[in-house]
Coordinates of C-alpha atoms in Angstrom, one line a residue:
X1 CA 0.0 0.0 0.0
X2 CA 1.3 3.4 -0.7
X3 CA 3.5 5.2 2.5
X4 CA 3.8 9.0 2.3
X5 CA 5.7 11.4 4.2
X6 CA 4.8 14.5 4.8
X7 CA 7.2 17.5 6.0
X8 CA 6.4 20.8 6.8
X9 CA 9.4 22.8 7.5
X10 CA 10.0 26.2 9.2
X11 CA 8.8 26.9 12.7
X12 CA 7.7 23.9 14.0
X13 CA 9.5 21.6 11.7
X14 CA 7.3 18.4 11.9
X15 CA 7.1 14.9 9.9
X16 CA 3.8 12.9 9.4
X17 CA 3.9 9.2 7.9
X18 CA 0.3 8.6 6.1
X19 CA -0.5 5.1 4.3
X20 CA -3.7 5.4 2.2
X21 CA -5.1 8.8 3.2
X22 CA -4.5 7.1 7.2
X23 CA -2.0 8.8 9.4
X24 CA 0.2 6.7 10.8
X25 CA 2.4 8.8 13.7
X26 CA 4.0 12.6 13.5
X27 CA 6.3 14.6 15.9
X28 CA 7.5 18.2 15.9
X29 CA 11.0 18.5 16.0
X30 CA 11.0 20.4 18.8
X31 CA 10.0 16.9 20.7
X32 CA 13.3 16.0 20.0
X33 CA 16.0 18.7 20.3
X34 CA 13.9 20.2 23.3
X35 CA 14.3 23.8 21.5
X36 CA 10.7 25.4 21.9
X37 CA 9.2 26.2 18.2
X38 CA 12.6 24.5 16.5
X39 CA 12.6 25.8 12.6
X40 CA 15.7 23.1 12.3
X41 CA 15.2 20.4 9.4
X42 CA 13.0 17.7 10.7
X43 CA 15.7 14.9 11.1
X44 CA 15.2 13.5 13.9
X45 CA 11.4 13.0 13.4
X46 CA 11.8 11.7 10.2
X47 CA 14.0 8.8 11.5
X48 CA 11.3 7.7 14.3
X49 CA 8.8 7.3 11.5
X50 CA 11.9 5.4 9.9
X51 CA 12.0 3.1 12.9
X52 CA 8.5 2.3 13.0
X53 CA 7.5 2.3 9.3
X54 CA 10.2 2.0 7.5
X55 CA 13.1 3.0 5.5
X56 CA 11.5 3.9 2.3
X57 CA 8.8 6.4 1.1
X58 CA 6.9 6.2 -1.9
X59 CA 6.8 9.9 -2.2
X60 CA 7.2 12.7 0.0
X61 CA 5.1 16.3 0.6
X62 CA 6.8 19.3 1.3
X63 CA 4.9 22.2 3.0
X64 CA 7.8 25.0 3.5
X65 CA 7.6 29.2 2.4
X66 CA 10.4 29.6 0.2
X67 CA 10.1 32.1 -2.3
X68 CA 7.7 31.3 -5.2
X69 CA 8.0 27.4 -4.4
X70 CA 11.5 27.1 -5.0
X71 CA 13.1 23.4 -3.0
X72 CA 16.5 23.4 -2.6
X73 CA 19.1 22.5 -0.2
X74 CA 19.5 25.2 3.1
X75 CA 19.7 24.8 6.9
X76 CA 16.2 24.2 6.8
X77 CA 15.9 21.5 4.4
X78 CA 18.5 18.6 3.3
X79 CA 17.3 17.8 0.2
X80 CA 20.0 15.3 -0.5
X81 CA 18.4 13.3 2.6
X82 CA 15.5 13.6 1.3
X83 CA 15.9 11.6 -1.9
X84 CA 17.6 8.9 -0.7
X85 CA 14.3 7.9 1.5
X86 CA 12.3 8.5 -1.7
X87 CA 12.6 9.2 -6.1
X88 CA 9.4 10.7 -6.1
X89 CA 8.7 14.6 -4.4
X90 CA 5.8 17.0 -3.8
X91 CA 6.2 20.5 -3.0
X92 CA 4.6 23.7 -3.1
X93 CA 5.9 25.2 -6.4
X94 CA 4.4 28.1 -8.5
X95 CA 0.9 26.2 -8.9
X96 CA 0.4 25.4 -4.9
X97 CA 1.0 28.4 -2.6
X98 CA 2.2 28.3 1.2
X99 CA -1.4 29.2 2.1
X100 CA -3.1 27.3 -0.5
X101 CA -1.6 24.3 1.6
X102 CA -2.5 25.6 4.7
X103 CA -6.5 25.8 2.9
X104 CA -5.9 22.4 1.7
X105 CA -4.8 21.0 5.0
X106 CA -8.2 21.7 6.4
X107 CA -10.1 19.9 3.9
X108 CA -10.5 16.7 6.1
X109 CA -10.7 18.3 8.8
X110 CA -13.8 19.7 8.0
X111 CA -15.3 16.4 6.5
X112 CA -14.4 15.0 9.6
X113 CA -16.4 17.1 11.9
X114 CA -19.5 18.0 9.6
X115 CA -18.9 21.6 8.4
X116 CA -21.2 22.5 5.6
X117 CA -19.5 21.8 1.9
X118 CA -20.2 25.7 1.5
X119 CA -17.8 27.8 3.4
X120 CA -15.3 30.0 3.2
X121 CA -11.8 29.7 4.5
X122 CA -9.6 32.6 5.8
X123 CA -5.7 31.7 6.0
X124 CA -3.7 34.7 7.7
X125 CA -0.1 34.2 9.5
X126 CA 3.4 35.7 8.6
X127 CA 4.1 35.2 4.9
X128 CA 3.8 32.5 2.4
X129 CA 5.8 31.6 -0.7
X130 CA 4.8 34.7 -2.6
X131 CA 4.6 36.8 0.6
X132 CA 0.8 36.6 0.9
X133 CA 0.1 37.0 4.3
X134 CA -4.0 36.9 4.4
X135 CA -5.8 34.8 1.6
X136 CA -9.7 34.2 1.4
X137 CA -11.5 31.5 -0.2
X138 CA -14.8 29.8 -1.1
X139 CA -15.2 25.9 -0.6
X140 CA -18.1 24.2 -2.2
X141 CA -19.4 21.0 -3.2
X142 CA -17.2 18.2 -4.2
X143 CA -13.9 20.1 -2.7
X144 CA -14.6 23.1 -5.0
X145 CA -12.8 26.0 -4.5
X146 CA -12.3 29.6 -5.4
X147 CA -9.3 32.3 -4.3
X148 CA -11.6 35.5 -3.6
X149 CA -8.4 37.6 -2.6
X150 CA -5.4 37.5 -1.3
X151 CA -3.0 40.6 0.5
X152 CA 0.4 40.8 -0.1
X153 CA 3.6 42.4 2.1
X154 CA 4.6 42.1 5.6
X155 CA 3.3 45.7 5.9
X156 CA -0.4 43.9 5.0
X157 CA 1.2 41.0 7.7
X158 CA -1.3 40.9 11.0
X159 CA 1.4 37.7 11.5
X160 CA 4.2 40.2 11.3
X161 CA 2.9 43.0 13.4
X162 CA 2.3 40.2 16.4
X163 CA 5.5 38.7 15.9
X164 CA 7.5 41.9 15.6
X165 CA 5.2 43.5 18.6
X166 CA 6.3 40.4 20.9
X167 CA 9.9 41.3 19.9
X168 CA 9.1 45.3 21.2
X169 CA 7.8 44.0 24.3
X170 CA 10.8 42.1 25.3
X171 CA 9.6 38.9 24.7
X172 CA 10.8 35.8 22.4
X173 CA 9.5 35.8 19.1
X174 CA 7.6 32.6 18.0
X175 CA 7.3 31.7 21.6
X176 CA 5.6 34.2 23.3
X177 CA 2.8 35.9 21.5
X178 CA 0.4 34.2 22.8
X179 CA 0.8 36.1 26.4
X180 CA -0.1 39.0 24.6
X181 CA -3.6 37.8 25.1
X182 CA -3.1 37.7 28.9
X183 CA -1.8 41.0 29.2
X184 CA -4.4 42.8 27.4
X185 CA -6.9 41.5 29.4
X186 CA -5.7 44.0 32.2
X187 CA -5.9 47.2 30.7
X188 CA -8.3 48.8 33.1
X189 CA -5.5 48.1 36.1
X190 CA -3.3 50.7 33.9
X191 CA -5.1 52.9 32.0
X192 CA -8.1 55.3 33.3
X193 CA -11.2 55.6 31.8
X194 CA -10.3 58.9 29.5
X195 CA -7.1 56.9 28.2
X196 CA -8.5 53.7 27.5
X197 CA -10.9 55.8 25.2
X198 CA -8.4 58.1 23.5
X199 CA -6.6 54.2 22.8
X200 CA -9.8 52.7 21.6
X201 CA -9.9 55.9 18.9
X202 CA -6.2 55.2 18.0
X203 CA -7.2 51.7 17.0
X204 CA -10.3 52.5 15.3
X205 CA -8.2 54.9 13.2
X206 CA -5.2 52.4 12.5
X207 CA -7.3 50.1 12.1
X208 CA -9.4 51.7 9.2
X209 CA -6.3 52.7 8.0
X210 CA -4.9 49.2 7.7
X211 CA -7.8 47.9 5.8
X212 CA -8.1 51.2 3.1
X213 CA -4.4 50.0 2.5
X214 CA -4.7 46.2 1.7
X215 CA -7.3 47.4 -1.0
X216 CA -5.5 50.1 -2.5
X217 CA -2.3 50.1 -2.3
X218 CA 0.3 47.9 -5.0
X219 CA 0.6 44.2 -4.3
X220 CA 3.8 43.5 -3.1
X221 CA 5.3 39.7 -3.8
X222 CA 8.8 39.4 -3.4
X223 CA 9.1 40.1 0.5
X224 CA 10.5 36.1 1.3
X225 CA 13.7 36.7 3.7
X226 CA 15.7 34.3 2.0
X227 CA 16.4 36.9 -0.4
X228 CA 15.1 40.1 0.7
X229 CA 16.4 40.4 4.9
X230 CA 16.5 43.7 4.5
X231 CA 12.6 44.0 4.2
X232 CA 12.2 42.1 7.6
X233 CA 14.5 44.5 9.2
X234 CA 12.2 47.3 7.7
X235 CA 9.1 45.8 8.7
X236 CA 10.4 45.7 12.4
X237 CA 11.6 49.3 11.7
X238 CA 8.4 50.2 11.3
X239 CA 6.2 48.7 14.0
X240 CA 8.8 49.4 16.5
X241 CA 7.9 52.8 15.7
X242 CA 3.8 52.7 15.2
X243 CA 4.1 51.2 18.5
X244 CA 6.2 53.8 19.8
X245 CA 3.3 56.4 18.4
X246 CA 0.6 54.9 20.2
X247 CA 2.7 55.3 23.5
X248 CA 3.5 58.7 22.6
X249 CA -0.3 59.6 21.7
X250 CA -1.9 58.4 24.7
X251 CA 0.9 61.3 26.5
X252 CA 2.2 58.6 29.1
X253 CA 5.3 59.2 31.0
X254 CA 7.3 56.7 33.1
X255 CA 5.3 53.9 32.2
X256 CA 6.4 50.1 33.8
X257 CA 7.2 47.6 31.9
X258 CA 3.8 45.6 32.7
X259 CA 1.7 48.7 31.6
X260 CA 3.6 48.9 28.4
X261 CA 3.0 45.3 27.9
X262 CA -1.1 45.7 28.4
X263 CA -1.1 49.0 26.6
X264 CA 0.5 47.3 23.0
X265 CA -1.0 44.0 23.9
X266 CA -4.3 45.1 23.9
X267 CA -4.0 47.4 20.7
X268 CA -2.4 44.6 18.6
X269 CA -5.0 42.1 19.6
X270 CA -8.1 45.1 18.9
X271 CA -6.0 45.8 15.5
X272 CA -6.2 42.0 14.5
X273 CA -10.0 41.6 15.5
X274 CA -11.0 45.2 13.6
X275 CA -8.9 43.8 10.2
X276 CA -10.1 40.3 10.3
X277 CA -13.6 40.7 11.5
X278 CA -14.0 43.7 8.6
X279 CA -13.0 40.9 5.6
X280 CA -15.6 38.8 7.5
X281 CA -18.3 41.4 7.3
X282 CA -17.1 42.0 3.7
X283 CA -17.5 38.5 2.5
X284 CA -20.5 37.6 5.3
X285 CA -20.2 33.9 5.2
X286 CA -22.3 31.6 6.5
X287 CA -20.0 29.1 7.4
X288 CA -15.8 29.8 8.1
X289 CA -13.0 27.7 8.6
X290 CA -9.6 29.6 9.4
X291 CA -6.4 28.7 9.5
X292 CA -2.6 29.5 9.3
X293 CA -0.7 30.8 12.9
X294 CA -2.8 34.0 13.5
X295 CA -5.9 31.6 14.5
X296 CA -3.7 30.6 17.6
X297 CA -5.6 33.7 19.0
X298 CA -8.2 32.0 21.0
X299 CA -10.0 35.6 21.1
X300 CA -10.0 36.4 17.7
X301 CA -11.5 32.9 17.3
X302 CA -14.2 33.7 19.7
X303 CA -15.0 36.7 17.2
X304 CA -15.3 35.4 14.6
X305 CA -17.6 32.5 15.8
X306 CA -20.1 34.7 16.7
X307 CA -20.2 36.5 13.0
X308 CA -21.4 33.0 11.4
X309 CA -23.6 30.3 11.3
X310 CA -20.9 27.5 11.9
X311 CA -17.0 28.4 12.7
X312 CA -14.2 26.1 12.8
X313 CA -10.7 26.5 13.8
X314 CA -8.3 23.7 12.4
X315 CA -6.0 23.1 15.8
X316 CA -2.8 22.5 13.2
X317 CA -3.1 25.9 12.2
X318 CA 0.4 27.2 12.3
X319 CA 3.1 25.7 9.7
X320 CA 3.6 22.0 11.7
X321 CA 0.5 20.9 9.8
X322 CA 1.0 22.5 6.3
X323 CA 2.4 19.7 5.2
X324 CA -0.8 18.1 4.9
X325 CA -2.3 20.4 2.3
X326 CA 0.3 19.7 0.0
X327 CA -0.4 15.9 0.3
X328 CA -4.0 16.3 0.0
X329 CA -3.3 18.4 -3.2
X330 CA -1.5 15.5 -4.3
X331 CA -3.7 12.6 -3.4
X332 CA -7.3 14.2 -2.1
X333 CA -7.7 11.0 0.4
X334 CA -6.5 12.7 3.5
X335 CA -9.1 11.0 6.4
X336 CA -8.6 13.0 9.6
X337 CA -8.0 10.4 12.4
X338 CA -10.2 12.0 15.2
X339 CA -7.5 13.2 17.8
X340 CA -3.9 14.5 17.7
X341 CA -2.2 11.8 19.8
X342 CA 0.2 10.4 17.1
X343 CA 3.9 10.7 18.8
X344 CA 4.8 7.0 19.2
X345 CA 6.5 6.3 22.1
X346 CA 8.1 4.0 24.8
X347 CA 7.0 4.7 28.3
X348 CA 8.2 1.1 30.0
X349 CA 10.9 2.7 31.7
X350 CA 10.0 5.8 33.4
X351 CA 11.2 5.9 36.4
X352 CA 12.1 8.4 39.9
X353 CA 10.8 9.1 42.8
X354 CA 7.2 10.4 42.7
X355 CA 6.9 8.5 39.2
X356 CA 4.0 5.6 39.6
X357 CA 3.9 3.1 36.8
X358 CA 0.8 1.7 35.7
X359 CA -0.5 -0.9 33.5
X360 CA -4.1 0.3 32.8
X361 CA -6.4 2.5 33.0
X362 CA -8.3 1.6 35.7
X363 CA -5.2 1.5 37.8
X364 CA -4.6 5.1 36.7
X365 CA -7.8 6.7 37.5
X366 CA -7.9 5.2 41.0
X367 CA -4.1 6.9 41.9
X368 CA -5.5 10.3 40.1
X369 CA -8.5 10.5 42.0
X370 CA -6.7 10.1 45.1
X371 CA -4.4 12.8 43.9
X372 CA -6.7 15.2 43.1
X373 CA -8.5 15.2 46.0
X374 CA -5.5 14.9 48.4
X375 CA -3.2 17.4 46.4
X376 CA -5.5 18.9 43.8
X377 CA -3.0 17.7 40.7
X378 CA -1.5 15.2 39.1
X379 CA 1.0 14.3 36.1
X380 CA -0.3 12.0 33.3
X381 CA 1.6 10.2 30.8
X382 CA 0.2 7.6 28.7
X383 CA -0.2 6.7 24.6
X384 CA 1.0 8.6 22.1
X385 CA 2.6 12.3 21.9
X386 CA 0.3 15.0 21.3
X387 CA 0.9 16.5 17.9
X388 CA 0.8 20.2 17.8
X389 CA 0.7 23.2 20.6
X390 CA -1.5 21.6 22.7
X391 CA -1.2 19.2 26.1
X392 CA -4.2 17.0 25.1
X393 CA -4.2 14.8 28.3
X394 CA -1.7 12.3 27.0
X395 CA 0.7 14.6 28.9
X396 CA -0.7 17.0 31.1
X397 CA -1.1 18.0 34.6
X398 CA -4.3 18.0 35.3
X399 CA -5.6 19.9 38.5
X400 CA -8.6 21.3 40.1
X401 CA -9.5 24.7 39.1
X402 CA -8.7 27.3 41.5
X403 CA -6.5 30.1 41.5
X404 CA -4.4 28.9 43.9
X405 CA -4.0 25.7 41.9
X406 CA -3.1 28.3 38.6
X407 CA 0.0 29.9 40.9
X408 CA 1.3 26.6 42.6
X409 CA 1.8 24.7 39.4
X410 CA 2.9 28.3 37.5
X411 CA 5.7 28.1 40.4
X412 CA 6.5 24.3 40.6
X413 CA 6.8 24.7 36.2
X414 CA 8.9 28.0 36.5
X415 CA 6.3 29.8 34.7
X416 CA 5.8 33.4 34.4
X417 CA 2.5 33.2 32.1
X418 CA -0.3 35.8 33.0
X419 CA -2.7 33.5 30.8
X420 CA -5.5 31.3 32.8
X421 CA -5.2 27.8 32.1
X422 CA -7.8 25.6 30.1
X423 CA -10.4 23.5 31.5
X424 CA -11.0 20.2 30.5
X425 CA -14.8 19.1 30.2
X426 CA -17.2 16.6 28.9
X427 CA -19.8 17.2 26.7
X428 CA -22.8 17.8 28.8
X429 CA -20.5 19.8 31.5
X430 CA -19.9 22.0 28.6
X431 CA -23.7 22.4 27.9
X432 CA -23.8 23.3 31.4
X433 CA -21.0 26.0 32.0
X434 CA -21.1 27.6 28.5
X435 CA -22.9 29.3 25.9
X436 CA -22.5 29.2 22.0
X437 CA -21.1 26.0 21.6
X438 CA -23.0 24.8 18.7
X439 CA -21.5 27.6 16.4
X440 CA -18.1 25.5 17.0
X441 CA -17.3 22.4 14.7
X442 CA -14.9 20.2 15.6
X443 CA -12.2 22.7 17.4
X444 CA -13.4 22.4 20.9
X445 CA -11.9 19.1 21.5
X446 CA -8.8 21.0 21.2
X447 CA -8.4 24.2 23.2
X448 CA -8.1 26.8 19.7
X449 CA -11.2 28.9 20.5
X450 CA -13.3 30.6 23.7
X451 CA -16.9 30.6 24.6
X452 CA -18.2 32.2 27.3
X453 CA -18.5 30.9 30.6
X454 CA -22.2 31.3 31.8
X455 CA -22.2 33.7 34.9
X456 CA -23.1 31.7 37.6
X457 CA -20.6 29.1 36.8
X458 CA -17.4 31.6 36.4
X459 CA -16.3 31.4 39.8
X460 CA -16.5 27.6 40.1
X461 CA -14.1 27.4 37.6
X462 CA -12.0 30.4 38.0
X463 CA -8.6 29.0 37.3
X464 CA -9.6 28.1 34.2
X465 CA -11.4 31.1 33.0
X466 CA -10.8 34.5 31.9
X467 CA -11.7 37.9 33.1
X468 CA -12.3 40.7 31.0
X469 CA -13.6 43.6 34.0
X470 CA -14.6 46.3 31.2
X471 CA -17.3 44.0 29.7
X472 CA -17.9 41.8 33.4
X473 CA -17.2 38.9 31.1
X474 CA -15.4 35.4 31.8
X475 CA -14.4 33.1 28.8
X476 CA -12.3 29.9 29.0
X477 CA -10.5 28.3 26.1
X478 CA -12.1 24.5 26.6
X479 CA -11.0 20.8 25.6
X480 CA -14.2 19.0 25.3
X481 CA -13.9 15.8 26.3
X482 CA -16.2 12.7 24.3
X483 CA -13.9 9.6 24.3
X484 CA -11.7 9.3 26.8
X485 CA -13.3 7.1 29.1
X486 CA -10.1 8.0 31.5
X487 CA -10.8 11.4 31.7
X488 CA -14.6 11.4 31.5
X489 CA -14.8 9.3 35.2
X490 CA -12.4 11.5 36.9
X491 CA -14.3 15.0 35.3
X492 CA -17.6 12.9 36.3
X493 CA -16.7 12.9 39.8
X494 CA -14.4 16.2 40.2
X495 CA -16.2 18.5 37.3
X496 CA -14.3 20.6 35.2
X497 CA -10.8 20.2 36.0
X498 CA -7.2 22.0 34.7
X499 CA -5.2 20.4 31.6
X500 CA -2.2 22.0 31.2
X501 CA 0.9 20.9 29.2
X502 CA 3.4 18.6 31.3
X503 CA 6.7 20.2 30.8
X504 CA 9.0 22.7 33.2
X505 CA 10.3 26.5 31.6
X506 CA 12.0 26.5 28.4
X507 CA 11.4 22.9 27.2
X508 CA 8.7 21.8 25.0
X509 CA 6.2 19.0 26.2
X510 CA 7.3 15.8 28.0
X511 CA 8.2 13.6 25.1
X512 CA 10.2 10.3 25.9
X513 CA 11.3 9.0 29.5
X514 CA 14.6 11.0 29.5
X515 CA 12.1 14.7 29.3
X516 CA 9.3 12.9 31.1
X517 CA 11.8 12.0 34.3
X518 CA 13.5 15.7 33.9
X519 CA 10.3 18.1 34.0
X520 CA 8.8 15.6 37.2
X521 CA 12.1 15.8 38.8
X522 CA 12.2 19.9 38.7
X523 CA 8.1 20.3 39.6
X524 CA 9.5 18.0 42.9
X525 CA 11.5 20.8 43.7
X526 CA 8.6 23.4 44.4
X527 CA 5.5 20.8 44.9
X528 CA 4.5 17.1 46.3
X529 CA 3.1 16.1 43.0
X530 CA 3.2 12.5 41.3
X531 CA 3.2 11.5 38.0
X532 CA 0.9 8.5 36.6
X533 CA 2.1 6.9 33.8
X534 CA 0.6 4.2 31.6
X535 CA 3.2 1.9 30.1

């Protein structure tokens, strides 16, 4: 039977082995080399698949954003590597775009989970192969589809202005953005009333600003930093200093470095819902299906759900699952496998103090309970790797939801995050505590969009949900559990509980017993906490 692999390289560099449309196992290679968000060529990940599938490929898919398709040997790909696994090679060339594979990638996706055939599909991150940055389309029947626009230029880029924004604030680029959204939730600790509406009036301007110039002004292509660094340096050049005007308009002096942080964060994120939410209300789809790293933003997510009928988020949006768009242009049998979890791995011989080593389920649930109530968290371990951002309870801590659960694991992890944590939940406990669900297809079950948290039920959950004081609101970012018979008894018993990725500062998820034994070993430090692992 035919064996594909699938490589998408760039941050997040990631291999996926598929046999008939049916993945078979996928790992970032971040898993391996421990450096969060690694953009090095997949290598490592591509010789696990080797050791459990094989040596040879009948073809390969490569989802990458070099300019205007062009596959060649670089410190992101070894192309020489490449073709000794396999003769035969896809890649996004001057027919298939960087975001026409991130469209593409969705396609099963949506099958999957019952969108309508008639939808539209926003992609927006960084830049792609032609430097697109934001491209719109219309899906119909029979995977019909049609490129209604696309934007152009990193000054277009809402990818670029959060990357380069994360930079200004003194945090790590491709790493941290996504604090931004925890930061601008605070705006009303640091701004009075008068200045939070002389800063709302900034963004409306900028904003409106932003769009009259993706309409009118040229289309710019060649922006790709592999030949053209001197336009990323000028695209920083100039958010460092729009960001600088808003500080200066709003006539601030001596402001901390906290305030600054809520101040930008919350005008990037208002920027990025003005833009986006205005090519929604241009296009006014029923149905949308987004994709592509900007629709990480859990907010903007939340936004756009309520403009439509039926909203879904594909969970690989950023670049580790673009790979699969170019296989799916190639062979249109893509079958998404209903979960994430497809990291093979060996977890006989975890071992340390604190560590318990199950064979079962059963087992496992009994120990966590006790935990939970005893302690109020617990390590799990079992199964495959999660594939993508997200701690999917394969490898989590998983803990009652309480503030003061929120600080003590923040500590025992080294953690500085100001973001809540997200709250696992079955389906009818999800019924219970939120509203809107039923706009949401699919993305739920894995933590890539908010619905609000009904009002009576914020508090029982509150370290797990998030307060935004101007509007008396409280939203969580869920993981709806539906088969997991595991975690559906001890969220039975408990109610909506914590999951939060297993892994201590600066390393990415717990992958194999040697990262699994190291992030246990420095929680022990700080807390009394035990990790339950399935072999």
């Amino acid at each position: 039977m035919p064996k594909s692999l699938v490589l998408t390289l760039g941050h997040n560099a990631s291999a996926i082995a598929i046999q008939n449309g049916q993945i078979l196992g996928g790992y970032e290679e971040e898993r391996f080399t421990n450096i969060k968000s690694d953009s090095a060529f997949p290598r490592q990940s591509i010789e696990r698949l080797m050791h459990y599938f094989g040596n040879h490929f009948d073809d390969v898919s490569i989802g990458h954003w070099f300019t205007a398709g062009s596959v060649f040997n670089n410190k992101y790909l070894d192309l020489d590597f490449i073709r000794s696994i396999s003769d035969d090679i896809y890649s996004i060339d001057t027919g298939l775009t960087h975001h026409d594979s991130h469209m593409l990638s969705t396609t099963s996706f949506g099958k999957y989970y019952g969108l309508p055939e008639d939808h539209m599909v926003l992609v927006a991150d960084g830049f792609g192969t032609f430097g697109e940055c934001i491209s719109i389309y219309s899906r119909g029947s029979n995977n019909s589809c049609i490129l209604l626009n696309r934007f152009f230029g990193y000054g277009k880029s809402l990818g670029m202005l959060y990357q380069y924004a994360t930079a200004y604030l003194g945090m790590k680029m491709h790493n941290h953005e996504y604090k931004m959204l925890g930061y601008e939730a605070h705006i009303t600790e640091v701004l009075s009333a008068s200045h939070i509406v002389c800063l709302n009036d900034i963004i409306a301007n900028d904003a409106e600003k932003r769009v009259k110039s993706m309409f009118n002004e040229p289309i710019d292509k060649d922006m790709d930093p592999l030949v053209n660094k001197d336009a990323l340096a000028a695209a920083q050049h100039e958010i460092t200093n729009l960001l600088d005007g808003v500080l200066e308009q709003l006539e601030l002096k001596d402001v901390s470095i906290f305030a600054k942080r809520v101040i930008i964060a919350y005008y990037v994120q208002n920027i990025v819902e003005a833009v986006i939410g205005s090519l929604v209300n241009l296009y006014k789809p029923q149905n949308l299906m987004v994709a592509g790293g900007l629709f990480y933003n859990v907010k903007l997510n939340h936004k756009l759900a309520d403009m439509v009928d039926k909203f879904s988020v594909f969970p690989l949006a950023g670049d580790q699952g673009a790979g699969l768009g170019v296989y799916e242009a190639n062979h249109r049998d893509l079958t998404w496998p209903g979960h994430l979890n497809w990291g093979h791995r060996d977890l006989t011989y975890v071992k340390g103090e604190g560590i318990v080593t199950v064979s079962n389920s059963f087992d496992a649930m009994g120990i966590m309970a006790d935990e939970l109530s005893k302690n109020g968290m617990v390590n799990i371990v079992r199964g495959s790797m999660e594939f993508g951002p997200r701690s999917l309870c394969n490898t989590a801590t998983i803990a009652k939801p309480t503030m003061g659960m929120v600080e003590t694991i923040n500590v025992m992890n080294d953690r500085t995050t100001v973001m809540p944590m997200a709250p696992a939940m079955t389906y009818n406990q999800a019924q219970d505590f939120l509203t809107g669900t039923d706009r949401i297809v699919g993305s739920l079950e894995y933590m890539v969009v908010t619905r609000d948290i009904k009002h009576e039920y914020a508090n029982s959950i509150r370290g797990g949900a998030h307060h935004y004081p101007m509007t008396s609101r409280h939203t969580c970012r869920p993981q709806i559990i539906k088969d997991d018979p595991l975690m559906i008894g001890l969220l039975e018993a408990n109610g909506p509980l914590i999951n939060t990725s297993f892994n201590y500062h600066g390393v990415p998820i717990a992958f194999d017993a040697k990262s699994i034994e190291y992030s246990h070993a420095m929680q022990r430090k700080f807390a009394d906490i035990k990790t339950v692992v399935i072999k």
